[in-house]
mmCIF file of C-alpha atoms in Angstrom:
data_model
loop_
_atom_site.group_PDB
_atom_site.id
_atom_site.type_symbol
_atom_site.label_atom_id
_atom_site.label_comp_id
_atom_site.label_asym_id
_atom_site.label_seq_id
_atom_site.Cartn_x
_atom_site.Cartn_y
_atom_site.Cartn_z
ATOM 1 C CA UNK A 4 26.122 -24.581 -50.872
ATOM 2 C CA UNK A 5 26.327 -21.952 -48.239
ATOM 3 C CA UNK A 6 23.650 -19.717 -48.035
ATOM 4 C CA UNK A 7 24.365 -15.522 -47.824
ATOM 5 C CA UNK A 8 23.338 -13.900 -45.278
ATOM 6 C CA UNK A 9 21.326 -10.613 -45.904
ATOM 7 C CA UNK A 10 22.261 -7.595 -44.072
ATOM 8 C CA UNK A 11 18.870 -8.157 -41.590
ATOM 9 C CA UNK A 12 20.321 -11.378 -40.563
ATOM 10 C CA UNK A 13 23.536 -9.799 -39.175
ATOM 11 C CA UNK A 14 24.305 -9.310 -35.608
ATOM 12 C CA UNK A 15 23.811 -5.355 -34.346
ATOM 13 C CA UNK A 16 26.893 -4.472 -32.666
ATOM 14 C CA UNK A 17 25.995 -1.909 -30.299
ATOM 15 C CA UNK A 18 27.961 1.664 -30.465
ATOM 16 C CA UNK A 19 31.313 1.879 -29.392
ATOM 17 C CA UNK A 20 30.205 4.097 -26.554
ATOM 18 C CA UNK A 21 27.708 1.834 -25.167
ATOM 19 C CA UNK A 22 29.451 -0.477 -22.724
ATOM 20 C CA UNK A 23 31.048 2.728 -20.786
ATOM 21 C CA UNK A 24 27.835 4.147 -20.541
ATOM 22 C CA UNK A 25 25.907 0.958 -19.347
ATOM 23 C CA UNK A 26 28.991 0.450 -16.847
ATOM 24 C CA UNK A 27 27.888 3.963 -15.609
ATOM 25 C CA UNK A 28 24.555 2.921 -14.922
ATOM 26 C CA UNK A 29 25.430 0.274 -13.160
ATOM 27 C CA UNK A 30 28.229 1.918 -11.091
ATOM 28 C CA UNK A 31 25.210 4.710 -10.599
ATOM 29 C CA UNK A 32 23.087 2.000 -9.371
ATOM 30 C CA UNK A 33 25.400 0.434 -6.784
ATOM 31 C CA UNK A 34 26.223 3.331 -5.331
ATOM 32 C CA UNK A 35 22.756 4.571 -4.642
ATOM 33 C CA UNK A 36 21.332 1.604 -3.971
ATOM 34 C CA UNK A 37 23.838 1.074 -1.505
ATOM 35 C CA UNK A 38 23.873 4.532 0.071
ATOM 36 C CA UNK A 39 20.360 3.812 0.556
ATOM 37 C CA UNK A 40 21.242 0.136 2.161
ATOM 38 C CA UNK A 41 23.865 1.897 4.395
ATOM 39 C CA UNK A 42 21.242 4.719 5.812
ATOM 40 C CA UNK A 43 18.975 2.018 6.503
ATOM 41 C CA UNK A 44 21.350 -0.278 8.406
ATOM 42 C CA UNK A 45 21.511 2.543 10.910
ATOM 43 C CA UNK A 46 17.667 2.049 11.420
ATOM 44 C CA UNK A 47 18.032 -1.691 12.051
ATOM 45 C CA UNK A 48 20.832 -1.193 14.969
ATOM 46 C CA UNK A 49 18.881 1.701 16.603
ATOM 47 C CA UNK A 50 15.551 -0.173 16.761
ATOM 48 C CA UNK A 51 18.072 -3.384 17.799
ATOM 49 C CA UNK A 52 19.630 -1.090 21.116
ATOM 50 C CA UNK A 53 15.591 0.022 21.594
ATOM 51 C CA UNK A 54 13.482 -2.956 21.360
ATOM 52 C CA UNK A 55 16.168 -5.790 20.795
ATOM 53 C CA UNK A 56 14.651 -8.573 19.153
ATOM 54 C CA UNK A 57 10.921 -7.764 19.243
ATOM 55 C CA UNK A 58 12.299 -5.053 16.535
ATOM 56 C CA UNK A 59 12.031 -7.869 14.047
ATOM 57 C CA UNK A 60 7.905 -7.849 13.928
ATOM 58 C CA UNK A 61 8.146 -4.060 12.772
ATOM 59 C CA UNK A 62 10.930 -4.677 10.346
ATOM 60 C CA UNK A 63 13.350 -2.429 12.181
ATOM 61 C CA UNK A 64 11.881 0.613 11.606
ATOM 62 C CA UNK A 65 12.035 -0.782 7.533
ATOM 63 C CA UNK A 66 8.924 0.104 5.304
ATOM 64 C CA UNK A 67 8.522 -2.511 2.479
ATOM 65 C CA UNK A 68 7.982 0.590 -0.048
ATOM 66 C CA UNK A 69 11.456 1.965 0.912
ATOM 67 C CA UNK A 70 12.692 -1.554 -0.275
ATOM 68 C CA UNK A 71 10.500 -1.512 -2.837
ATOM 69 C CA UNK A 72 11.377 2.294 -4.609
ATOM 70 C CA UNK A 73 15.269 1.241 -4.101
ATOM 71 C CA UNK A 74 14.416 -1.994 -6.092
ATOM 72 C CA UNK A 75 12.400 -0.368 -8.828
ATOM 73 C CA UNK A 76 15.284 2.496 -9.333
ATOM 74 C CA UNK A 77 17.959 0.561 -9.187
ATOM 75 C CA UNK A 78 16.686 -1.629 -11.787
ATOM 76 C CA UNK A 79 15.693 1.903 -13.982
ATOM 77 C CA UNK A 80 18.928 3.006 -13.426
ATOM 78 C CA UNK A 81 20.526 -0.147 -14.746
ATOM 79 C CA UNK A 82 17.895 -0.203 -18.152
ATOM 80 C CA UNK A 83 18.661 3.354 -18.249
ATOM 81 C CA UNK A 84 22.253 3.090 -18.360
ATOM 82 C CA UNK A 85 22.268 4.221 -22.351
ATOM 83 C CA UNK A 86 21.652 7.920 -20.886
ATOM 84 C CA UNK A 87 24.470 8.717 -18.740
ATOM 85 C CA UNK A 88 27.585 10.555 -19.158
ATOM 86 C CA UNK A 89 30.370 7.942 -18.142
ATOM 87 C CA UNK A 90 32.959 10.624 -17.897
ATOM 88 C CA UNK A 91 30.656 12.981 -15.593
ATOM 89 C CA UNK A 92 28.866 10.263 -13.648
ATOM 90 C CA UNK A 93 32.344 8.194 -13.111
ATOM 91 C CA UNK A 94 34.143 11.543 -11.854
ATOM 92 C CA UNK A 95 30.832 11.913 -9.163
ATOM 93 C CA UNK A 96 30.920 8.383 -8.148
ATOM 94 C CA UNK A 97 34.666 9.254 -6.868
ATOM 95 C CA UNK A 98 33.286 12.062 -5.102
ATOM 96 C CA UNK A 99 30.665 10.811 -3.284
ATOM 97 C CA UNK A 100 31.686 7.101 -2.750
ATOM 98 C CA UNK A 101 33.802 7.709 0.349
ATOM 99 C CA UNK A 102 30.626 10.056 2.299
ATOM 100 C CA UNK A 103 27.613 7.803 0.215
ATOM 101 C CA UNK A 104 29.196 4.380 2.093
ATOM 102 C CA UNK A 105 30.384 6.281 5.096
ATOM 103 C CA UNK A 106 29.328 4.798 8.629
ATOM 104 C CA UNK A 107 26.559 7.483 9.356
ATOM 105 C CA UNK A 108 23.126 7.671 8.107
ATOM 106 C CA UNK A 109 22.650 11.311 7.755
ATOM 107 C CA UNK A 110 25.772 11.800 5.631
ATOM 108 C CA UNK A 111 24.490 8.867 3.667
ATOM 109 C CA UNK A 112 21.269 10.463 2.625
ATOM 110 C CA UNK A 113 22.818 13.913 2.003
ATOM 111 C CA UNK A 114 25.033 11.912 -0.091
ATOM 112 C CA UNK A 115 22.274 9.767 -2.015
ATOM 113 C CA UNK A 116 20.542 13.070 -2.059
ATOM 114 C CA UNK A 117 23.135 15.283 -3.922
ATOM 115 C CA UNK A 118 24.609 12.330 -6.311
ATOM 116 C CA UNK A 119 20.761 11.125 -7.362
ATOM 117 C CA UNK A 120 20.342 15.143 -8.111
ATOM 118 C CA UNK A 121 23.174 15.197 -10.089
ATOM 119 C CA UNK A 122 22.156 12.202 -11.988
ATOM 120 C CA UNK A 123 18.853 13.605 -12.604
ATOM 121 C CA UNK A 124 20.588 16.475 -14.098
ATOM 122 C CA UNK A 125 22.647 14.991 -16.410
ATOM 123 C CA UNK A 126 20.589 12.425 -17.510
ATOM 124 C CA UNK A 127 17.163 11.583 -19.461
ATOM 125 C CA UNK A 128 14.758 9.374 -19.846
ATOM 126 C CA UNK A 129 14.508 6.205 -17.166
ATOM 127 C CA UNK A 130 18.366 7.249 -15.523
ATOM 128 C CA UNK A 131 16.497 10.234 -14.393
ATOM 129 C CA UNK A 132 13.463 8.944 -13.170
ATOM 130 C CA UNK A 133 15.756 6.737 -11.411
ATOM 131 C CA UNK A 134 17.407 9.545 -9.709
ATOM 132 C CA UNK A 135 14.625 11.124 -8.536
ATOM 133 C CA UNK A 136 13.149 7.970 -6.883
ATOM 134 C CA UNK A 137 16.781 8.016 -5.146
ATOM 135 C CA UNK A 138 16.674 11.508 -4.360
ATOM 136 C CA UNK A 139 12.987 11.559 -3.157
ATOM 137 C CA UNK A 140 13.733 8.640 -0.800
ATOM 138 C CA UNK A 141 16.643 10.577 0.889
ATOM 139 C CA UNK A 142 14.847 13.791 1.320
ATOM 140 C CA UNK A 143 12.106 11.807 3.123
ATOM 141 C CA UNK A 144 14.486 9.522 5.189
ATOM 142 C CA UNK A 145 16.370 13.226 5.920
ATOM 143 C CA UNK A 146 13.120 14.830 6.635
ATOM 144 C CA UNK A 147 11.514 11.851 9.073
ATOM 145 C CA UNK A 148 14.442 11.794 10.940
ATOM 146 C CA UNK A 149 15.373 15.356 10.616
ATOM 147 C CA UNK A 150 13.043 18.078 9.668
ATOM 148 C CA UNK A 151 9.388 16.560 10.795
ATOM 149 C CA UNK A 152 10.266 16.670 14.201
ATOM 150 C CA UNK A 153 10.834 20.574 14.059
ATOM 151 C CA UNK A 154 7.962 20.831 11.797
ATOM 152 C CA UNK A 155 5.577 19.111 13.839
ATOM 153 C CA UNK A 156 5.737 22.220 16.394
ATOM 154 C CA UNK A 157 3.079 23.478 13.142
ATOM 155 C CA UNK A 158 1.557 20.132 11.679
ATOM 156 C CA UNK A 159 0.401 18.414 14.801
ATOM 157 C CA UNK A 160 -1.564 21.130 16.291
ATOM 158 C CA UNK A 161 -3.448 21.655 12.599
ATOM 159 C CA UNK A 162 -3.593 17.662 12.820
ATOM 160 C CA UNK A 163 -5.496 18.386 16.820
ATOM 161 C CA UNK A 164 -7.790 21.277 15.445
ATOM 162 C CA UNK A 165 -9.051 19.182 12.543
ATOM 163 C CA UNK A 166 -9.916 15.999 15.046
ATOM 164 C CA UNK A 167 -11.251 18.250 17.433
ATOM 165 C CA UNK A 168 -13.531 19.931 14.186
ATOM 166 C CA UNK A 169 -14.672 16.648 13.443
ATOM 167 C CA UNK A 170 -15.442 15.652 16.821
ATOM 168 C CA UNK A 171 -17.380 18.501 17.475
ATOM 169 C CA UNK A 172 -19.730 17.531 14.779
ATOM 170 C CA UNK A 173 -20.712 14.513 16.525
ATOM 171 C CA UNK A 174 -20.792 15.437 20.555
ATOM 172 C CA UNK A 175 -20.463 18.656 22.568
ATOM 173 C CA UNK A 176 -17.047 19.336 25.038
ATOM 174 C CA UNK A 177 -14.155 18.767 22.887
ATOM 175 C CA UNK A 178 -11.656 20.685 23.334
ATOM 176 C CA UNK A 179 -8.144 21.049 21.694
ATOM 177 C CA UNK A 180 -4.592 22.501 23.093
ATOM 178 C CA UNK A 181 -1.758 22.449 20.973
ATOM 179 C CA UNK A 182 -1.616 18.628 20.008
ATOM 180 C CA UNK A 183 -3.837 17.394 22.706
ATOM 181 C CA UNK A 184 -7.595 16.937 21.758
ATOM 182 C CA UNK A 185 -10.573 15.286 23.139
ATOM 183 C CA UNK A 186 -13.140 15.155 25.571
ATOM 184 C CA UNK A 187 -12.885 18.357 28.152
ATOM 185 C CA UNK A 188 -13.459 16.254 31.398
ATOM 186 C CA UNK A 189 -12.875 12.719 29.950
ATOM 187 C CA UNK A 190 -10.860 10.907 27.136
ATOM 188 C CA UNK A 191 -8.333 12.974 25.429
ATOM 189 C CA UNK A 192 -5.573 11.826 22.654
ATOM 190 C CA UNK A 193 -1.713 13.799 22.305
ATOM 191 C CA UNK A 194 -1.283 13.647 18.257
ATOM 192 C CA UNK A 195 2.646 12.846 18.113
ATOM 193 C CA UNK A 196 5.026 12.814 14.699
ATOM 194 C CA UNK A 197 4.132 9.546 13.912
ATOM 195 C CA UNK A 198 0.254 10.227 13.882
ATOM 196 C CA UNK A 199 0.532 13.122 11.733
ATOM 197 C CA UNK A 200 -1.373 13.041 8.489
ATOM 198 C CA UNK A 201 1.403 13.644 6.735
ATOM 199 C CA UNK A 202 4.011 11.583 8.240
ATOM 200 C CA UNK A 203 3.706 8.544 5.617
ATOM 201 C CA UNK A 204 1.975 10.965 2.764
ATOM 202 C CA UNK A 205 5.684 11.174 0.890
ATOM 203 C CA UNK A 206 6.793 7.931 1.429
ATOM 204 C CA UNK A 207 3.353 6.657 0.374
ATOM 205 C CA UNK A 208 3.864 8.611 -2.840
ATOM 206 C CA UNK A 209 6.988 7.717 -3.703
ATOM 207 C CA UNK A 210 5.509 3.946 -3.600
ATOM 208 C CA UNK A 211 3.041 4.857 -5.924
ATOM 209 C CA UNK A 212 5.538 6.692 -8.423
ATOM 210 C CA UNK A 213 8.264 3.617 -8.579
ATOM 211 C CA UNK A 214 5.164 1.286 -8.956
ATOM 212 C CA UNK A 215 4.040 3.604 -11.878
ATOM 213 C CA UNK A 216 7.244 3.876 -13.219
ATOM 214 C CA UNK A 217 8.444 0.301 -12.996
ATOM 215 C CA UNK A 218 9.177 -0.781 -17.042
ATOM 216 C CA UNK A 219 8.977 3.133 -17.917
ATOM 217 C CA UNK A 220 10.853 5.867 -18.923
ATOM 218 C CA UNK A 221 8.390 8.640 -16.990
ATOM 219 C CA UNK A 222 5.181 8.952 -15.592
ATOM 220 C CA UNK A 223 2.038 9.155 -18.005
ATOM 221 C CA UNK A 224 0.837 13.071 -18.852
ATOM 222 C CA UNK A 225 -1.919 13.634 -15.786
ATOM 223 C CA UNK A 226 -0.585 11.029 -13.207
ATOM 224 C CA UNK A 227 -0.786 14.122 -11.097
ATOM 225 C CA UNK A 228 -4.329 13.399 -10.598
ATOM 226 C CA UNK A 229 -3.674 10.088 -8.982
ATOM 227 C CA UNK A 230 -1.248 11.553 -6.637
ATOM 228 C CA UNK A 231 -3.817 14.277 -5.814
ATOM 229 C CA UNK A 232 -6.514 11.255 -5.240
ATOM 230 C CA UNK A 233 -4.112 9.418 -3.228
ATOM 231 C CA UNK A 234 -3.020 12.542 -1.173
ATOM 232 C CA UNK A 235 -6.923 13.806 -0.072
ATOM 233 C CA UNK A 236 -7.505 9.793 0.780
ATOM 234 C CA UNK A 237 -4.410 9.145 2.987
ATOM 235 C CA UNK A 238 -5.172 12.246 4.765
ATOM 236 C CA UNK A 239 -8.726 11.904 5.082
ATOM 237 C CA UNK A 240 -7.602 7.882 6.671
ATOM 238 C CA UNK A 241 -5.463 8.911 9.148
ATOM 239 C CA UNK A 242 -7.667 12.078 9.886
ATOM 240 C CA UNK A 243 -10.975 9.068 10.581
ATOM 241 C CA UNK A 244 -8.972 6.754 12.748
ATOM 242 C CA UNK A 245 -7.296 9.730 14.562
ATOM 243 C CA UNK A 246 -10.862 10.531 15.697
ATOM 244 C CA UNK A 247 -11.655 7.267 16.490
ATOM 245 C CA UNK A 248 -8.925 7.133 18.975
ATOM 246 C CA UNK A 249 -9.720 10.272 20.402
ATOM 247 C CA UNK A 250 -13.573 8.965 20.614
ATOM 248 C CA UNK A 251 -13.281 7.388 23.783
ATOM 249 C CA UNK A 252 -9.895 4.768 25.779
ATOM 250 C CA UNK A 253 -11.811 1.931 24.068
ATOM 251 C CA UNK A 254 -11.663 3.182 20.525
ATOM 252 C CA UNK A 255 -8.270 4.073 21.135
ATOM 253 C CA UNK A 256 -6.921 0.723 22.481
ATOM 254 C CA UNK A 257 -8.940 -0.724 19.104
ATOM 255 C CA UNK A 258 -7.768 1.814 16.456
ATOM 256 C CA UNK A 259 -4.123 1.788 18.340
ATOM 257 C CA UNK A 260 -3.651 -1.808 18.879
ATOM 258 C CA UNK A 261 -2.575 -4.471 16.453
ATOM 259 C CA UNK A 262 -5.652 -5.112 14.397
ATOM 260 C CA UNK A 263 -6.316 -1.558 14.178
ATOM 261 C CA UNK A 264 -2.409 -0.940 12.756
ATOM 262 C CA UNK A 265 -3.049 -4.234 10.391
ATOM 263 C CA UNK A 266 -6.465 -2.492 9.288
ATOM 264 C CA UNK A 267 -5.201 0.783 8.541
ATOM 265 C CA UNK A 268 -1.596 -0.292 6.307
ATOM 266 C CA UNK A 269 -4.217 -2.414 4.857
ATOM 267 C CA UNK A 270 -6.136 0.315 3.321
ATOM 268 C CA UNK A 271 -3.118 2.172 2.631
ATOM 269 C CA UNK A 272 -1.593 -0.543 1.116
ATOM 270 C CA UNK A 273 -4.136 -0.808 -1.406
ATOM 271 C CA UNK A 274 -4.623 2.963 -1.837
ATOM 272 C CA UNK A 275 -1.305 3.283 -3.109
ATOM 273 C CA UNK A 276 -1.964 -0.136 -5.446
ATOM 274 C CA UNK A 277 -4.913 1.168 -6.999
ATOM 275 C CA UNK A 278 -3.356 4.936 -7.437
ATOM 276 C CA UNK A 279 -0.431 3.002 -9.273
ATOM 277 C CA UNK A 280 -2.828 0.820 -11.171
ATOM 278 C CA UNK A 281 -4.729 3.769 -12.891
ATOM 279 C CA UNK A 282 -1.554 5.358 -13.450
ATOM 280 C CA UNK A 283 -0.115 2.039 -15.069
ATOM 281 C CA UNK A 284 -3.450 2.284 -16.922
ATOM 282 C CA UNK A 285 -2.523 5.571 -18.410
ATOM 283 C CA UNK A 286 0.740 4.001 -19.816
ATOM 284 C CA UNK A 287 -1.342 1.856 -22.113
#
């Protein structure tokens, strides 16, 4: 005799309006996940035509965190598929396909940029988080390549005036012009874009919010406090080995060279992990 099944035992069919809104996520997350693949392409074949093959032991230009927040929101985008609009976020796809996949890597990130805001505007819970992992990747690809270099006009001589402050605790004659600081009759250093203290500070955070975020719909109430933690110590890292190269040519080859590079993404590296471990912490 065949046994009934109760009502528990039954299949859920999901809601008639789930599959077009999961198909939205994922249509959201190709897009921007590819937007973001096209901008960086760009990166590979400029560091290709500069430093041909040798380009390959810096990655192109690539920073495994920018692979890593384009992994961790595409996959939040996909889980958070359930919270888009397919109408709305189908009708922006069609809009910013053509410029998001378009052969140039500003108009990629614009593109990323203004689609991942829109997302995060019509959306809730992971779909937005998503978005703004997007969007916070293209405004620091747009700024790096864009806005920094204007900016550093201001940041690099504050950079110069805090080495040279820090120096001057330790010796007497250091003097500071603009970005160049150092010894006045010996060793001096020129602080350029790339040796700014905040030149990795919003990538470096963005690491540490998809980390946080992986399997979640938001960050934990007070994660500001590891971002604040993880701010003052990046800047206070590159701020220490900034004075180290400006302590004399040997301390600079040292703090400049390989090891020195390997030392210092080292302790990044793991500031960022342990920010996004006490933040995971929070979440349980």
């Amino acid at each position: 005799m065949a046994n009934a099944l109760s009502p528990s035992a039954l299949p859920l069919s999901p809601p008639a309006s789930a599959a077009p809104r999961m198909a939205a996520g994922s249509i959201a997350a190709l897009l921007l996940a590819g937007g973001c693949l096209n901008g960086l392409a760009f990166r590979v074949i400029a560091a290709w035509k500069t430093d041909g093959a040798e380009a390959a032991l810096g990655l192109f230009g690539i920073s495994p965190i920018e692979i890593l927040v384009v992994a961790i929101a595409g996959r939040l985008m996909l889980g958070g598929g359930d919270r888009l609009s397919p109408v709305t976020t189908r009708a922006a796809a069609l809009l910013f396909a053509l410029p998001v996949m378009w052969p140039s890597s500003s108009a990629a990130w614009v593109s990323v940029g203004l689609y991942a805001v829109f997302i995060a505007a019509t959306s809730s819970g992971r779909a937005r988080s998503a978005a703004l992992l997007f969007a916070g990747l293209a405004v620091h690809s747009l700024w790096a390549s864009l806005g920094e270099p204007i900016a550093g006009k201001i940041i690099l001589p504050l950079d110069a005036a805090a080495v040279g402050g820090l120096l001057s605790l330790a010796r007497a004659g250091v003097v500071q012009l603009g970005n160049v600081v150092g010894d006045v009759d010996g060793h001096r250093i020129v602080v350029l874009v790339g040796c700014s203290s905040v030149h990795a500070l919003p990538l470096a955070l963005l690491g540490w919010a998809a980390l946080g975020l992986e399997g979640h719909a938001a960050l934990p109430a007070g994660a500001w406090r590891e971002a604040a933690l993880l701010t003052a110590f990046l800047v206070a890292l590159n701020l220490a080995r900034l004075v180290i190269m400006a302590w004399s040519a040997e301390a600079y080859a040292l703090a400049h060279g390989p090891w020195g590079g390997l030392a210092y993404d080292t302790v990044s590296t793991l500031a960022i992990l342990a920010a996004a471990a006490l933040t995971r912490y929070r979440h349980a």
